Coordinates of C-alpha atoms and ligand atoms in Angstrom, one line a residue:
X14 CA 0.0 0.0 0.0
X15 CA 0.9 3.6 -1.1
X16 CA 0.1 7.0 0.2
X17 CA 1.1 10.5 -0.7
X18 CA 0.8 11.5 3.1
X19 CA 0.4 9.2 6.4
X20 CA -1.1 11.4 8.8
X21 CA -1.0 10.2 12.6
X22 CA -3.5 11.3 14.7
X23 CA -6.9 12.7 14.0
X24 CA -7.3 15.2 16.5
X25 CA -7.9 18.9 15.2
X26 CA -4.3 19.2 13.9
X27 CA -4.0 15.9 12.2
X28 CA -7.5 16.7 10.5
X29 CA -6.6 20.2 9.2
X30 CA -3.7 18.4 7.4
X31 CA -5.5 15.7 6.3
X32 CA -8.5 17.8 5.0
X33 CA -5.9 20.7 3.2
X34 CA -3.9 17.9 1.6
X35 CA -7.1 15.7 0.2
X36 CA -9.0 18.6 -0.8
X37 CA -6.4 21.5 -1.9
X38 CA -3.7 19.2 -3.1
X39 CA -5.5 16.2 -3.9
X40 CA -3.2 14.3 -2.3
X41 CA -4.4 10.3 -1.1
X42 CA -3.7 10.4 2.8
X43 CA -4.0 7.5 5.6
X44 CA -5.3 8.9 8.9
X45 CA -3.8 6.1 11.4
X46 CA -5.7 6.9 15.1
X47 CA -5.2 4.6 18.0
X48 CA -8.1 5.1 19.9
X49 CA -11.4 4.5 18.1
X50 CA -12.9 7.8 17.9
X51 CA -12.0 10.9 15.7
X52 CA -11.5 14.6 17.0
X53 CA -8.6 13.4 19.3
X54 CA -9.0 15.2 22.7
X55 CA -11.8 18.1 21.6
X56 CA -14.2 14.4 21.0
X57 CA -17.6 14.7 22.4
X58 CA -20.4 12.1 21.9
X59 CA -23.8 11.8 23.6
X60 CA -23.8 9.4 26.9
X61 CA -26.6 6.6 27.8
X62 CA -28.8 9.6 28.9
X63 CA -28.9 11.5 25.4
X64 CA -26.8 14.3 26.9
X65 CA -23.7 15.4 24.9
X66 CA -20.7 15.3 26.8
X67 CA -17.1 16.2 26.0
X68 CA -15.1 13.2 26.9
X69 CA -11.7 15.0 27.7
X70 CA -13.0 17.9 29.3
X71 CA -14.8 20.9 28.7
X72 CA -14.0 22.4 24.9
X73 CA -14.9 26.1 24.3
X74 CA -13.4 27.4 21.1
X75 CA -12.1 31.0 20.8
X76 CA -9.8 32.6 18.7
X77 CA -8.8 35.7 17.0
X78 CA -7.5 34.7 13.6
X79 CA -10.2 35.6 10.9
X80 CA -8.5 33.0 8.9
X81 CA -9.0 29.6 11.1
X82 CA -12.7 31.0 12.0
X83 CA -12.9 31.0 8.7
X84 CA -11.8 27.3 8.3
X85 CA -13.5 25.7 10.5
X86 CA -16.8 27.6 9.2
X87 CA -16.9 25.3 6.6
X88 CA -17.3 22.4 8.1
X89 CA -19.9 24.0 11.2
X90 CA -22.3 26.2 11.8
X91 CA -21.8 27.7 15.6
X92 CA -23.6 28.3 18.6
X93 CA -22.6 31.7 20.2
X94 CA -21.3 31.3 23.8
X95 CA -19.2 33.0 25.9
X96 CA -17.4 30.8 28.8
X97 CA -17.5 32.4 32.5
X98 CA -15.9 30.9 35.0
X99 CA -16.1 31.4 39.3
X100 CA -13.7 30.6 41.6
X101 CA -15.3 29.1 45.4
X102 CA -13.5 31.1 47.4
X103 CA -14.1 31.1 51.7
X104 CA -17.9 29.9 50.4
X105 CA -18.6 32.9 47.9
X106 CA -18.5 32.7 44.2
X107 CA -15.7 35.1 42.8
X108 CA -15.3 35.7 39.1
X109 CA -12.3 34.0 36.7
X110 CA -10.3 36.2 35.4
X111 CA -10.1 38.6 38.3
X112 CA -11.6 41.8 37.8
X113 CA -13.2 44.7 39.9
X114 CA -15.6 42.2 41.4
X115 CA -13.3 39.9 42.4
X116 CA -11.2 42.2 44.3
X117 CA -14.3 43.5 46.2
X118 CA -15.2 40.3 47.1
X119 CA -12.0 39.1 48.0
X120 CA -10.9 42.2 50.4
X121 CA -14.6 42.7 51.7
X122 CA -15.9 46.2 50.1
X123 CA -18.2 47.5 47.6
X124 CA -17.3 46.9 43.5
X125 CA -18.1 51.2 44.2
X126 CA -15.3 51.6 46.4
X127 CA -12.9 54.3 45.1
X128 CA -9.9 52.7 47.1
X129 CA -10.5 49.1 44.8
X130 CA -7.6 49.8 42.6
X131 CA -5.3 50.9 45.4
X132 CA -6.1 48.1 47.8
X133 CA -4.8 45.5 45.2
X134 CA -2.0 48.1 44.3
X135 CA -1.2 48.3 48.2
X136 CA -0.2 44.1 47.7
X137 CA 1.4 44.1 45.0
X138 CA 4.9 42.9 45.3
X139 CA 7.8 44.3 43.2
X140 CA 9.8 41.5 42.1
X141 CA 13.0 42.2 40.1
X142 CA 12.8 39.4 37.9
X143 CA 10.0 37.3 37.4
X144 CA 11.3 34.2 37.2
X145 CA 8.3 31.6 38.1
X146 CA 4.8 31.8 38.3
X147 CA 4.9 32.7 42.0
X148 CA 6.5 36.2 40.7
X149 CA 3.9 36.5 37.8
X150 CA 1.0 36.9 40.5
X151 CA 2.8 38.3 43.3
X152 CA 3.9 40.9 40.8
X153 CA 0.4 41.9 39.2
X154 CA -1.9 40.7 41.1
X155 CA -0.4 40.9 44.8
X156 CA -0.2 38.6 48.0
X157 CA -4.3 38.0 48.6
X158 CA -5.1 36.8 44.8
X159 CA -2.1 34.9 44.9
X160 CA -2.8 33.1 48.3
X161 CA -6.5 33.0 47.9
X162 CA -6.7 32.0 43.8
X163 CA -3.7 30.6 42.8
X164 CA -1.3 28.9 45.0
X165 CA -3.7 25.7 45.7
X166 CA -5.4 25.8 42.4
X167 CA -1.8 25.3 40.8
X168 CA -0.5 22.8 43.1
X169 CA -3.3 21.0 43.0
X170 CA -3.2 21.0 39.1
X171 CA 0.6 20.6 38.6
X172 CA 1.6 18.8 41.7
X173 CA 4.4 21.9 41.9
X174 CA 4.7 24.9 43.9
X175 CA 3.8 27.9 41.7
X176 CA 7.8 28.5 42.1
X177 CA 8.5 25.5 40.6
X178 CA 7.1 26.5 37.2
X179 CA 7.4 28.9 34.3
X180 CA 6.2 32.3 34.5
X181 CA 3.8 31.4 31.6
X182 CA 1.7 29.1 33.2
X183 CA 0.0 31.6 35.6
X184 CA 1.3 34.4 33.4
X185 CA -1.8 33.2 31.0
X186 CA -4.7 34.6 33.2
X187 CA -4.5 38.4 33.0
X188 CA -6.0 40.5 36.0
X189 CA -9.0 43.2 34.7
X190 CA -10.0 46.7 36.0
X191 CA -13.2 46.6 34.5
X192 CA -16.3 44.3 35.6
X193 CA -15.8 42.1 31.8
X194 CA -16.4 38.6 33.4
X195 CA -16.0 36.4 30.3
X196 CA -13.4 34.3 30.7
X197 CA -12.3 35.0 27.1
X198 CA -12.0 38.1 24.9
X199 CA -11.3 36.6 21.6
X200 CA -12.9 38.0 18.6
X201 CA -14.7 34.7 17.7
X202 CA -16.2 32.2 20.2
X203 CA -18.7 29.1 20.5
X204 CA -19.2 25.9 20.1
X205 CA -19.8 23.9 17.1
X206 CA -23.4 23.5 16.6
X207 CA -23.5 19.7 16.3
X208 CA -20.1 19.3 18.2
X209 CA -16.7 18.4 17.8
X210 CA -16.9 15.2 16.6
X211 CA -19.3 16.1 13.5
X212 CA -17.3 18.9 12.8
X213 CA -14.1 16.9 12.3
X214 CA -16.2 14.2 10.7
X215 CA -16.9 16.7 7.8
X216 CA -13.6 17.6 7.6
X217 CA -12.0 14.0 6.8
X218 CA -15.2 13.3 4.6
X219 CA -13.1 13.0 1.4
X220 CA -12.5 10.2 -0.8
X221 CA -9.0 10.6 -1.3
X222 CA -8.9 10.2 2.6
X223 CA -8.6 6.7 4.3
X224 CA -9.6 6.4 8.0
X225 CA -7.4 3.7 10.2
X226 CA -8.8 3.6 13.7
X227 CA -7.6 1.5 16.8
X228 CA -4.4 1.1 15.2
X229 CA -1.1 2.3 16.8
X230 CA 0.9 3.8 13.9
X231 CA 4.3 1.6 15.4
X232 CA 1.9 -1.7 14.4
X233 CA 2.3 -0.3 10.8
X234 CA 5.8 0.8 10.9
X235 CA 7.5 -0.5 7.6
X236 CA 4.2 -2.3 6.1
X237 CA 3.2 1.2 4.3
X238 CA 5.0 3.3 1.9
X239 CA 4.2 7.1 2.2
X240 CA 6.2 10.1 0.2
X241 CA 5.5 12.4 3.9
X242 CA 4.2 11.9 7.4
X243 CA 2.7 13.8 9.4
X244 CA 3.3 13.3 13.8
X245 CA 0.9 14.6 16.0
X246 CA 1.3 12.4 18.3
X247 CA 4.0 12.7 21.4
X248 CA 7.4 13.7 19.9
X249 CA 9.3 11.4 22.7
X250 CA 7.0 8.0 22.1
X251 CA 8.2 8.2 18.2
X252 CA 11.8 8.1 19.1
X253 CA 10.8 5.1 21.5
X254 CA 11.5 7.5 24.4
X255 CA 15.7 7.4 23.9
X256 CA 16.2 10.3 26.0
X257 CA 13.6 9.3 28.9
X258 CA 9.6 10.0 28.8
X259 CA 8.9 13.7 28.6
X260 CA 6.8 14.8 31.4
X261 CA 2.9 15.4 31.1
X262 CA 0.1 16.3 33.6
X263 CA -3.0 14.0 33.0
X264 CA -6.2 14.5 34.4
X265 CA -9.0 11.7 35.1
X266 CA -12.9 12.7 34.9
X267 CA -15.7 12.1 37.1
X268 CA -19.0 12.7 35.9
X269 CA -22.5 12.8 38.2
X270 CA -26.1 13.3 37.3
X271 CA -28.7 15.6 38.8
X272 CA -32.5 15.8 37.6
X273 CA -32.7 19.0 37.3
X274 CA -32.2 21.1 34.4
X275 CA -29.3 23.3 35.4
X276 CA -27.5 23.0 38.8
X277 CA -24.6 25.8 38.6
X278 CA -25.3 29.6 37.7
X279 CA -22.5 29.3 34.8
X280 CA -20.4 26.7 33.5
X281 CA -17.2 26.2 35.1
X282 CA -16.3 26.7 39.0
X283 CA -13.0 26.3 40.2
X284 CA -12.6 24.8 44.0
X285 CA -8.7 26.4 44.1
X286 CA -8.6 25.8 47.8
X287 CA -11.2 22.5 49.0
X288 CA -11.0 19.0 48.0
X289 CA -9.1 17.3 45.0
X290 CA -10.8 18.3 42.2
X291 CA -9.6 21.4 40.3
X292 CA -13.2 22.3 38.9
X293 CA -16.5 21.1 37.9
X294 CA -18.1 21.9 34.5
X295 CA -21.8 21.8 33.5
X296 CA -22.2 20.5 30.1
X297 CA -25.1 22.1 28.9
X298 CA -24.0 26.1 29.8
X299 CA -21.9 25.1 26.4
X300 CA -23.9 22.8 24.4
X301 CA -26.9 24.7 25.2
X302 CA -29.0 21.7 24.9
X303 CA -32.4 20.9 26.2
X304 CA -32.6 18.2 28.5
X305 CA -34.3 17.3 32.0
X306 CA -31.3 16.0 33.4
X307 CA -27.9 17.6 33.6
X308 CA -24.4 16.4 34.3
X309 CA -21.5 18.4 36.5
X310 CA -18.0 17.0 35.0
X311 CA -15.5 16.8 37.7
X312 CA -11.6 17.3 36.9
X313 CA -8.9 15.5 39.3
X314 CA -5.2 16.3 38.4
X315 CA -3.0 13.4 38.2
X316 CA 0.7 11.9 37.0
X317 CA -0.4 9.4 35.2
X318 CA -2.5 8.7 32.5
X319 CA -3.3 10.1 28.8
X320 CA -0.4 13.2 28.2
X321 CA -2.7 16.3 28.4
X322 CA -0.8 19.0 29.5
X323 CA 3.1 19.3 29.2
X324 CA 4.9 20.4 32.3
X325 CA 6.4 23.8 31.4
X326 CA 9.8 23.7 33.4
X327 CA 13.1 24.2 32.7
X328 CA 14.1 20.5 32.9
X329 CA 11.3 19.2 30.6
X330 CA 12.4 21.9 28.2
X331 CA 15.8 20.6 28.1
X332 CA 14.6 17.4 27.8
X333 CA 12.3 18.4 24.9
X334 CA 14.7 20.3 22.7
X335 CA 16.7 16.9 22.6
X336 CA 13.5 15.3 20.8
X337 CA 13.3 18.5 18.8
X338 CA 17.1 18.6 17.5
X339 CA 16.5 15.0 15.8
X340 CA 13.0 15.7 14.6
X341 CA 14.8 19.0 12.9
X342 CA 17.1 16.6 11.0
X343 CA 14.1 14.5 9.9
X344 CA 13.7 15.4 6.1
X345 CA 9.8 13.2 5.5
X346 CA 8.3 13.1 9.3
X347 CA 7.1 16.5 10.4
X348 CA 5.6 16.4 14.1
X349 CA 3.1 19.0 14.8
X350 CA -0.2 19.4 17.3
X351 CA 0.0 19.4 20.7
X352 CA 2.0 16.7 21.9
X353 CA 4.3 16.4 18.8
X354 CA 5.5 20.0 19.6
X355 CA 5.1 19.3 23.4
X356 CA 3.7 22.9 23.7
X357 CA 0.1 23.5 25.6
X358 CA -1.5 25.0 22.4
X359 CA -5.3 25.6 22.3
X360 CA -7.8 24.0 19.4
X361 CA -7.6 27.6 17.3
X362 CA -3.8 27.2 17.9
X363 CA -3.5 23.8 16.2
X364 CA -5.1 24.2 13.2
X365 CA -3.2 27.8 12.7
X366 CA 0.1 25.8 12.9
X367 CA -1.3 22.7 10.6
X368 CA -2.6 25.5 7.8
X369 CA 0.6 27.1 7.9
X370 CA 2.0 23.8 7.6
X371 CA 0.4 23.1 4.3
X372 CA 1.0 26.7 3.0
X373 CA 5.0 26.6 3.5
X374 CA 5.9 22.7 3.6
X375 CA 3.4 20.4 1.8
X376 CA 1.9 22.5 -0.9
X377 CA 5.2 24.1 -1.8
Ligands
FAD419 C1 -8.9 19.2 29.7 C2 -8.6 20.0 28.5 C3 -9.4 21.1 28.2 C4 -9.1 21.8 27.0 N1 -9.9 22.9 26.7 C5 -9.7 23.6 25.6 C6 -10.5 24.7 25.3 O1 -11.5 25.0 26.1 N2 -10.3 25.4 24.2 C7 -9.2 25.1 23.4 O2 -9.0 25.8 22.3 N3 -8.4 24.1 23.6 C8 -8.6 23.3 24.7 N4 -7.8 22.2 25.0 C9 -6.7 21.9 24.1 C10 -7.1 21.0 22.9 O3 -7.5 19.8 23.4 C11 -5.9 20.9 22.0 O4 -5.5 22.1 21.5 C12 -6.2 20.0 20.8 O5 -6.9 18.8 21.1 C13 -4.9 19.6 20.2 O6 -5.2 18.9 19.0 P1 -4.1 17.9 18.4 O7 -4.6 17.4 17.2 O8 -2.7 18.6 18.4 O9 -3.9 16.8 19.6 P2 -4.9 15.7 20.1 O10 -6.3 16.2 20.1 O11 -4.3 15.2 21.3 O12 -4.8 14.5 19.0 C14 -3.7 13.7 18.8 C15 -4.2 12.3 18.5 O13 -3.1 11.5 18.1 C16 -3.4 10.2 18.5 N5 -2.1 9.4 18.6 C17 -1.1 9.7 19.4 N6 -0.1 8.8 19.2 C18 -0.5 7.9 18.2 C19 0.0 6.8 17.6 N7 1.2 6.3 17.9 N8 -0.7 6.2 16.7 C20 -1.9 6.6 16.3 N9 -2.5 7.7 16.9 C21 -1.8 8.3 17.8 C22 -4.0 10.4 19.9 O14 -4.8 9.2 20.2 C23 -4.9 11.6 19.6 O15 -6.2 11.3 19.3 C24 -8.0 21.5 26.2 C25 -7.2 20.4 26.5 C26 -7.5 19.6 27.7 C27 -6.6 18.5 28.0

């Protein structure tokens, strides 16, 4: 068997490829996936009760590129929605990311207090350099968000202290002096009308495209001839892990019904300081379906399991770049996505990189 492209992986970025090179180069391409589901970690299906779920966590897309919007609009419709997010903090609900309401609640005065701003300014701490994530807070946000918002929350979802770990990690989350509670600004955001999984569905619908699923792309190693291939899975696992197993943070889900149509007031809460969980999402503030039953999905951080999120630190950075100086010398295998780049990149952030991809490598 012959194929112009091998693409492992059909997660968003492995399905932009796959889609491009089909459909714009008319290219054949294998899509080899080793579990048996497209969509890769944005997969959602409905559950034994009819209620759509999103298997791998909660999936809200947002981005500000015109150009992947775009994209994607092809193969979707949308459903406007804008994520907000609370934090439980000393029993109150606080908005995520902090803004004017947050501080009032957190030091106890009125959102019309004319001292707000200077009570937060009053804690913030000057740090020289900001070297860890510890610094990033301390430094704009001061010693009560920091102690009330983010130390536990990251532990909890790192297994670190906050100064164990990059600046960009907690650098993410921006603090807002205004009362904007979405926890996104992006110019475009929602939720694919019929979900992820149809969406990527259309996208792979192409007869030049050949769908492998269950099937470990090491099984096939050899038994297939391909003139490119295309990684998105971890860069480490394709090297058979020669320098050691790059660090990931995994997460395992626990979902529980309640009959009753919604039980939270939006759809994710963050417990930063109580129990082992890191937050609890209600499904249907995103798919904005109708249904007499609703489900709370509830994220515990853990080592082990499927690589979600890699562990931004120097020593899994130095670790990486090893991987990356022998992928660099590759001259047919071109790792990309999430894990191939080890990078914690977002859905809109993926296919970006995999349209580029085809602009400046494949279609060239
Ligand atoms: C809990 C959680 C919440 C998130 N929420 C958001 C959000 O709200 N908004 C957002 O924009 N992004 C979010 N993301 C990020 C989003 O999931 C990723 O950006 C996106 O899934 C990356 O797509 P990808 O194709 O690079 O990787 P993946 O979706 O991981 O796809 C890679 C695929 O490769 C397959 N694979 C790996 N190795 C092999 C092999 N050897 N053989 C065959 N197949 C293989 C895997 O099974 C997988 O399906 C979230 C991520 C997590 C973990």
């Amino acid at each position: 068997m012959r194929f112009d492209l091998i693409v492992v992986g059909a997660g968003l970025c492995g399905a932009t490829v796959a889609e491009r090179a089909a459909r714009q180069l008319g290219m054949s391409v294998l899509v080899v996936e080793r579990r048996r589901h497209i969509a890769g970690n944005a997969y959602d299906e409905y559950d034994e009760h009819g209620l759509l779920i999103h298997r791998y966590g909660p999936h809200i897309f947002h981005t500000n590129s015109e150009r992947v919007f775009h994209y994607l609009s092809q193969f979707t419709s949308w459903r406007i929605y804008q994520h907000r997010v609370r934090a439980m903090v000393d029993g109150q609900l606080v908005p995520l990311p902090v803004n004017l309401d947050t501080i009032a609640a957190l030091y106890h005065v009125s959102v019309d207090e004319p001292r707000l701003q200077s009570l937060i300014q009053q804690d913030i701490m000057a740090v020289p350099r900001v070297e860890n994530s510890r610094d990033v807070v301390m430094s704009r946000m001061g010693a009560r968000v920091y102690e009330k918002i983010f130390k536990n929350y990251t532990k909890k979802q790192w297994g670190l202290n906050p100064e164990d770990l990059a600046p960009s990690v907690c650098g993410r989350i921006a603090i807002r002096m205004n009362r904007d509670d979405r926890y996104f600004t992006d110019r475009y955001q929602g939720i694919p009308s019929q979900g992820y999984t149809k969406m990527v569905e259309r996208m792979l619908s192409h007869p030049n495209i050949h769908i492998l699923l269950g099937t470990d792309f090491r099984e096939l190693r050899g038994s297939i001839d391909y003139d490119t291939l295309v990684w998105t899975g971890p860069v480490d696992e394709y090297y058979d892990f020669r320098f050691g197993k790059l660090p990931y943070r995994s997460l395992s889900f626990q979902l529980a019904y309640h009959d009753s149509e919604f039980v939270q007031p939006v759809a994710t809460i963050n417990w930063p300081n109580e129990y082992d969980f890191t937050r609890v999402t209600e499904m249907k503030h995103l798919t904005g379906q109708f249904h007499s039953k609703t489900v709370l999905m509830y994220e515990f951080p853990q080592s082990d399991g499927d690589p979600y999120y890699p562990v931004p630190c120097d020593e899994s950075q130095r670790l990486y770049l090893q991987y990356q100086t022998l992928a660099r010398k590759e001259e047919r295998v071109h790792f990309l996505g999430r894990l191939g780049t080890y990078q914690y990149y977002n859905m809109d952030q993926v296919v970006a990189q995999a349209l580029h991809f085809v602009d400046t490598v494949l279609g060239r």
